[in-house]
Amino acid sequence: MCKVKVVHVVHDFLFGGIEAFLFYLTQAQAKNPELDVSILCCQDKDAIANKRIVNTGIPIFYVKLNPFDYNIRTYRKILKITNTHDIVHLHIFKPLMAEALRFSKAKIIYTNHSAGVDGRPDTISFKAKTRLLVRFLNSICDSVTNNSLYTKDFWIKMGVKNPSNSVIYNGVLFKDSWNEKRALEEFPSLNEKFIIGTTSRFISWKRVEYLIEAFFEMQKNNDDVMLLLVGDGETREKLTAYVEELGITKKVIFAGFQTNVIDYQAVMNLCVFASSSEPFGLVAVECLHLGKPTIVFKDGGGITEIIEGIEKDFIVDDIPQLTSLLQAKYTEFVEGEVDDSAQKRIEYAERFNVVEIEKEFYDLYKQTVNF
């Protein structure tokens, strides 16, 4: 049997959306008997902090690529690897590597994982890199995919004109079981409480402070509520100080980074993601698959696109509207109202099952290499 040989290219196995998607996708692709999948990581093997992709058994090549790396031997190593594959599937953009791939024998597919400018660098170098990326997508790539309609529209506005430009949503490898007791045992104050939560990187455009502010207003007249914040990042210290300033430290738990976030999502009565210009939003899909009510903001980008398909009433315009919705869902909980939409959310989330997403990429691979 002739297999399609594909190598995914990433910078590092960082804790974020791209890493999570690659973790899910490569496991699904490894089960496809007509695919031979591997990864090219542009980092030293010893420098990898997040080992979960490494532990899947997917073959990984390591070629460290420094910023503005002008060493021709580095690019020769990369080309030596790509030339043994049918498809190079890029998830990152490095201008010099992109130019080197002009000489690759493999077909080039690039997935856009980012969109929007909220909270992103607004520097000359960032703008120059964006222009170079557009040129690369138009002149070197055989196919371009985007993780949402929002992302595709953004890059079209930026100048992408590649005729092979499609949307293939990110996918999730859903778990069949989880440890719901884990969070309750680790944080006993959560027991018998109405739990509002989020799982997120703590960076500026995730806007976790919006959720904190809405929770602060909502909890004033409700003693049996808790806010569970799962994640870490550069804004954590500022967020912790904000919680202390508001005087709600006893009602807010910073759980830190967790590898099995589903254990924490499972205890949440309500999930909130306040991001702006989010390209996709795997966490929202994960929460929906647990049947959880999931709230996003109107300017959330791709994550809003997900919620639009199932519960438009859970898209808010601002913090006061979020506060009101938190209170409304809490009131329903206290009054014992049954959430009859849980099963609908689970069924809807299956649209983003990585098993189905893998099939879409495989079809694209075959089309690109004319198999």
Coordinates of C-alpha atoms in Angstrom, one line a residue:
M1 CA 0.0 0.0 0.0
C2 CA 1.3 3.4 -1.0
K3 CA 1.0 5.8 2.0
V4 CA 0.9 9.5 2.0
K5 CA 4.0 10.7 4.0
V6 CA 3.3 13.9 5.9
V7 CA 5.5 15.8 8.3
H8 CA 4.0 18.5 10.6
V9 CA 6.3 21.4 11.3
V10 CA 6.1 23.3 14.6
H11 CA 8.5 25.4 16.6
D12 CA 8.1 23.7 20.0
F13 CA 5.6 21.7 22.0
L14 CA 4.4 24.7 23.9
F15 CA 1.3 24.6 26.1
G16 CA -1.3 26.2 23.9
G17 CA -3.9 25.7 21.2
I18 CA -1.5 24.6 18.4
E19 CA 0.2 22.1 20.6
A20 CA -3.1 20.7 21.8
F21 CA -4.5 20.4 18.2
L22 CA -1.3 18.7 17.0
F23 CA -1.4 16.3 19.9
Y24 CA -5.0 15.3 19.0
L25 CA -4.5 15.3 15.2
T26 CA -1.3 13.2 15.0
Q27 CA -2.8 10.5 17.2
A28 CA -5.8 10.3 14.9
Q29 CA -3.6 10.3 11.8
A30 CA -1.4 7.5 13.3
K31 CA -4.4 5.2 13.1
N32 CA -4.9 5.9 9.4
P33 CA -3.3 3.0 7.6
E34 CA -2.9 5.1 4.5
L35 CA -0.9 7.8 6.3
D36 CA 2.7 7.9 7.5
V37 CA 2.9 10.8 9.9
S38 CA 5.8 12.5 11.7
I39 CA 6.8 15.8 13.2
L40 CA 9.6 18.3 12.6
C41 CA 10.3 20.3 15.8
C42 CA 12.4 23.4 15.4
Q43 CA 13.9 23.0 18.9
D44 CA 16.5 21.0 20.7
K45 CA 15.1 17.7 22.0
D46 CA 16.5 18.4 25.5
A47 CA 14.8 21.8 25.6
I48 CA 11.3 20.4 25.3
A49 CA 9.3 21.1 28.5
N50 CA 5.9 19.6 27.4
K51 CA 6.5 15.9 26.8
R52 CA 3.0 14.7 26.0
I53 CA 3.5 14.7 22.2
V54 CA 6.9 13.0 22.6
N55 CA 5.2 10.3 24.7
T56 CA 2.7 9.4 22.0
G57 CA 5.3 7.6 20.0
I58 CA 4.9 9.7 16.8
P59 CA 8.3 9.9 15.1
I60 CA 9.9 13.3 15.7
F61 CA 12.8 15.1 14.0
Y62 CA 14.6 17.8 15.9
V63 CA 16.3 20.7 14.0
K64 CA 16.9 23.7 16.2
L65 CA 16.1 26.9 14.3
N66 CA 17.3 30.1 15.9
P67 CA 15.6 33.5 15.2
F68 CA 17.3 34.9 12.1
D69 CA 19.2 31.7 11.6
Y70 CA 21.4 32.2 8.5
N71 CA 23.2 28.9 8.8
I72 CA 22.7 27.2 5.4
R73 CA 23.4 23.8 6.9
T74 CA 20.3 24.1 9.1
Y75 CA 18.1 24.6 6.1
R76 CA 19.8 21.7 4.3
K77 CA 18.9 19.5 7.2
I78 CA 15.3 20.6 7.0
L79 CA 15.2 20.0 3.2
K80 CA 16.7 16.6 3.7
I81 CA 13.8 15.7 6.0
T82 CA 11.0 17.3 3.9
N83 CA 12.3 15.7 0.7
T84 CA 11.5 12.3 2.1
H85 CA 7.9 13.3 2.5
D86 CA 4.9 13.9 0.2
I87 CA 3.5 16.7 2.3
V88 CA 5.0 19.3 4.6
H89 CA 2.2 20.6 6.9
L90 CA 3.3 23.8 8.5
H91 CA 1.8 25.2 11.7
I92 CA 4.3 28.0 12.1
F93 CA 5.8 30.6 9.9
K94 CA 9.6 31.3 9.9
P95 CA 10.5 33.5 6.9
L96 CA 13.9 32.0 6.1
M97 CA 12.6 28.4 6.4
A98 CA 9.7 29.4 4.2
E99 CA 12.1 30.6 1.5
A100 CA 14.1 27.4 1.8
L101 CA 11.0 25.3 1.3
R102 CA 10.8 26.7 -2.3
F103 CA 13.4 24.0 -3.0
S104 CA 11.5 21.2 -1.3
K105 CA 10.3 18.3 -3.3
A106 CA 7.2 17.9 -1.0
K107 CA 3.9 19.8 -1.4
I108 CA 3.4 22.6 1.1
I109 CA 0.3 23.0 3.2
Y110 CA 0.0 25.8 5.7
T111 CA -2.6 26.0 8.5
N112 CA -3.4 29.4 9.8
H113 CA -3.9 29.2 13.5
S114 CA -3.9 32.9 14.3
A115 CA -6.1 35.8 13.3
G116 CA -6.9 39.3 14.6
V117 CA -4.6 41.9 16.2
D118 CA -6.1 42.4 19.7
G119 CA -3.4 42.1 22.2
R120 CA -0.9 41.0 19.5
P121 CA 2.4 42.9 18.7
D122 CA 1.9 46.1 16.8
T123 CA 5.5 46.5 15.7
I124 CA 7.3 47.0 12.4
S125 CA 8.8 43.6 12.6
F126 CA 5.4 41.9 13.2
K127 CA 3.8 43.8 10.3
A128 CA 6.8 42.8 8.1
K129 CA 6.5 39.2 9.1
T130 CA 2.7 39.3 8.3
R131 CA 3.4 40.6 4.8
L132 CA 6.0 37.9 4.3
L133 CA 3.5 35.3 5.4
V134 CA 0.9 36.5 2.9
R135 CA 3.5 36.3 0.1
F136 CA 4.4 32.8 1.2
L137 CA 0.8 31.7 1.3
N138 CA 0.2 33.1 -2.2
S139 CA 3.4 32.1 -4.0
I140 CA 4.9 29.0 -2.3
C141 CA 2.1 27.1 -0.6
D142 CA 0.1 24.5 -2.5
S143 CA -2.8 24.7 -0.1
V144 CA -3.9 26.9 2.8
T145 CA -6.2 25.9 5.5
N146 CA -7.8 27.9 8.3
N147 CA -9.1 26.8 11.7
S148 CA -12.3 28.9 11.4
L149 CA -14.2 31.1 9.0
Y150 CA -13.1 34.0 11.1
T151 CA -9.5 33.1 10.5
K152 CA -10.0 32.7 6.8
D153 CA -11.8 36.0 6.4
F154 CA -9.0 37.7 8.4
W155 CA -6.3 36.5 6.1
I156 CA -8.2 37.2 2.9
K157 CA -8.4 40.8 4.2
M158 CA -4.7 40.7 4.7
G159 CA -4.2 39.8 1.1
V160 CA -4.3 36.0 0.8
K161 CA -5.4 35.0 -2.7
N162 CA -4.3 31.3 -2.9
P163 CA -7.1 29.5 -4.8
S164 CA -6.7 26.5 -2.6
N165 CA -7.8 28.2 0.6
S166 CA -10.3 26.3 2.8
V167 CA -11.6 26.0 6.4
I168 CA -10.8 22.8 8.3
Y169 CA -11.8 23.3 11.9
N170 CA -9.5 22.3 14.8
G171 CA -10.5 19.0 16.4
V172 CA -10.5 17.4 19.8
L173 CA -9.7 13.8 20.8
F174 CA -12.5 13.5 23.3
K175 CA -11.9 11.4 26.5
D176 CA -14.4 8.8 27.5
S177 CA -13.7 9.3 31.2
W178 CA -12.3 11.8 33.7
N179 CA -11.8 12.2 37.4
E180 CA -14.5 14.6 38.6
K181 CA -13.4 14.2 42.2
R182 CA -9.9 15.5 41.5
A183 CA -10.7 19.2 41.7
L184 CA -13.1 18.7 44.6
E185 CA -10.4 16.8 46.6
E186 CA -7.7 19.3 45.7
F187 CA -9.9 22.3 46.5
P188 CA -12.4 21.3 49.2
S189 CA -14.0 24.8 49.2
L190 CA -15.5 23.9 45.8
N191 CA -17.8 21.3 47.3
E192 CA -21.5 22.0 47.2
K193 CA -20.9 25.3 45.4
F194 CA -22.1 26.8 42.1
I195 CA -18.8 26.8 40.2
I196 CA -18.1 29.3 37.4
G197 CA -14.8 28.6 35.6
T198 CA -12.4 29.0 32.7
T199 CA -9.4 27.1 31.4
S200 CA -7.1 29.4 29.6
R201 CA -3.6 30.8 29.2
F202 CA -3.3 33.9 31.2
I203 CA -2.4 36.5 28.6
S204 CA -3.8 39.9 27.8
W205 CA -6.2 39.0 25.0
K206 CA -7.8 36.2 26.9
R207 CA -9.3 38.9 29.1
V208 CA -9.7 36.8 32.3
E209 CA -10.1 40.0 34.2
Y210 CA -13.5 40.4 32.5
L211 CA -14.7 37.2 34.1
I212 CA -13.3 38.2 37.5
E213 CA -15.1 41.5 37.3
A214 CA -18.4 40.0 36.4
F215 CA -18.0 37.3 39.1
F216 CA -17.3 40.1 41.7
E217 CA -20.6 41.8 40.9
M218 CA -22.5 38.5 40.8
Q219 CA -21.2 37.1 44.0
K220 CA -22.1 40.0 46.2
N221 CA -25.5 38.5 47.0
N222 CA -24.6 34.9 46.6
D223 CA -22.5 33.1 49.2
D224 CA -22.4 29.6 47.6
V225 CA -20.5 30.5 44.4
M226 CA -16.9 29.9 43.5
L227 CA -14.7 31.0 40.6
L228 CA -12.3 28.4 39.3
L229 CA -9.4 29.7 37.1
V230 CA -7.3 26.9 35.5
G231 CA -4.2 28.0 33.7
D232 CA -1.1 30.1 33.9
G233 CA 0.7 32.8 32.1
E234 CA 2.2 36.2 32.1
T235 CA -0.8 38.0 33.5
R236 CA -1.4 35.6 36.5
E237 CA 0.3 37.8 39.0
K238 CA -1.7 40.8 37.9
L239 CA -5.0 38.8 38.1
T240 CA -4.1 37.5 41.6
A241 CA -3.5 41.1 42.7
Y242 CA -6.8 42.1 41.2
V243 CA -8.7 39.4 43.1
E244 CA -7.0 40.5 46.3
E245 CA -7.9 44.1 45.6
L246 CA -11.6 43.1 45.2
G247 CA -11.5 41.2 48.4
I248 CA -12.8 37.9 47.0
T249 CA -9.7 35.7 47.5
K250 CA -11.8 33.1 49.5
K251 CA -14.2 32.7 46.5
V252 CA -11.6 32.5 43.7
I253 CA -9.2 29.6 43.1
F254 CA -6.2 29.8 40.9
A255 CA -5.6 26.1 40.1
G256 CA -2.5 26.8 37.9
F257 CA -1.5 24.9 34.8
Q258 CA -3.1 21.4 34.6
T259 CA -2.4 18.7 32.1
N260 CA -5.9 17.1 32.5
V261 CA -8.1 20.2 32.3
I262 CA -11.1 18.0 31.7
D263 CA -11.1 17.0 35.4
Y264 CA -11.6 20.6 36.3
Q265 CA -14.0 21.5 33.5
A266 CA -16.1 18.6 34.7
V267 CA -16.9 20.3 38.0
M268 CA -17.9 23.6 36.5
N269 CA -21.5 24.5 36.3
L270 CA -20.8 27.3 33.9
C271 CA -17.8 27.9 31.6
V272 CA -16.8 31.3 30.4
F273 CA -14.2 32.4 27.8
A274 CA -13.8 36.1 27.5
S275 CA -11.2 36.1 24.7
S276 CA -11.1 38.6 21.9
S277 CA -10.1 37.7 18.3
E278 CA -9.8 34.0 19.2
P279 CA -8.8 32.1 16.1
F280 CA -10.7 29.0 17.2
G281 CA -11.2 27.8 20.8
L282 CA -10.6 24.1 21.6
V283 CA -11.5 24.7 25.2
A284 CA -15.0 25.8 24.3
V285 CA -15.5 22.6 22.3
E286 CA -14.2 20.5 25.2
C287 CA -16.7 22.1 27.6
L288 CA -19.6 21.7 25.2
H289 CA -18.7 18.0 24.9
L290 CA -19.2 17.8 28.7
G291 CA -22.6 19.3 28.2
K292 CA -21.6 22.6 29.9
P293 CA -23.2 25.9 29.2
T294 CA -20.4 28.0 27.6
I295 CA -20.4 31.8 27.5
V296 CA -18.2 33.9 25.1
F297 CA -18.0 37.5 24.0
K298 CA -19.4 38.9 20.7
D299 CA -15.9 39.9 19.6
G300 CA -14.4 36.5 20.4
G301 CA -13.7 35.6 16.8
G302 CA -13.5 31.9 16.1
I303 CA -14.7 30.8 19.6
T304 CA -17.8 32.9 19.1
E305 CA -18.3 31.2 15.7
I306 CA -18.5 27.9 17.6
I307 CA -21.1 29.0 20.1
E308 CA -23.2 30.7 17.4
G309 CA -23.8 27.2 16.0
I310 CA -25.5 26.0 19.2
E311 CA -26.5 28.7 21.7
K312 CA -26.6 32.3 20.5
D313 CA -28.0 33.5 23.9
F314 CA -24.7 32.7 25.5
I315 CA -22.8 35.3 23.4
V316 CA -22.5 38.6 25.5
D317 CA -21.6 42.1 24.5
D318 CA -20.0 43.3 27.7
I319 CA -19.2 42.7 31.3
P320 CA -22.7 43.8 32.7
Q321 CA -24.4 41.4 30.3
L322 CA -22.0 38.6 31.4
T323 CA -22.9 39.4 35.0
S324 CA -26.6 39.2 34.3
L325 CA -26.2 35.8 32.6
L326 CA -24.1 34.4 35.4
Q327 CA -26.8 35.4 37.8
A328 CA -29.5 34.0 35.6
K329 CA -27.8 30.6 35.4
Y330 CA -27.2 30.6 39.1
T331 CA -30.8 31.3 39.8
E332 CA -31.8 28.4 37.6
F333 CA -29.4 26.2 39.5
V334 CA -30.8 27.2 42.9
E335 CA -34.3 26.7 41.8
G336 CA -33.5 23.2 40.6
E337 CA -34.2 23.8 36.9
V338 CA -33.0 20.9 34.7
D339 CA -30.6 21.9 31.9
D340 CA -32.2 20.1 29.0
S341 CA -29.6 21.4 26.5
A342 CA -26.7 19.3 27.8
Q343 CA -27.2 16.4 25.3
K344 CA -27.6 18.9 22.4
R345 CA -24.2 20.4 23.3
I346 CA -22.6 17.0 23.4
E347 CA -23.9 16.1 20.0
Y348 CA -23.0 19.4 18.5
A349 CA -19.4 19.2 19.9
E350 CA -19.0 15.8 18.0
R351 CA -18.8 17.9 14.8
F352 CA -15.3 18.8 16.0
N353 CA -14.2 15.3 16.9
V354 CA -10.6 15.0 15.6
V355 CA -11.5 11.7 14.0
E356 CA -13.7 13.5 11.5
I357 CA -11.2 16.4 11.1
E358 CA -8.5 13.9 10.3
K359 CA -10.6 12.7 7.4
E360 CA -10.8 16.2 6.0
F361 CA -7.1 16.7 6.1
Y362 CA -6.5 13.3 4.6
D363 CA -8.7 14.2 1.7
L364 CA -6.8 17.4 1.3
Y365 CA -3.5 15.6 1.3
K366 CA -4.6 13.2 -1.4
Q367 CA -6.0 16.0 -3.5
T368 CA -2.7 18.0 -3.1
V369 CA -0.4 15.1 -4.1
N370 CA -2.9 13.7 -6.7
F371 CA -3.1 10.3 -5.0

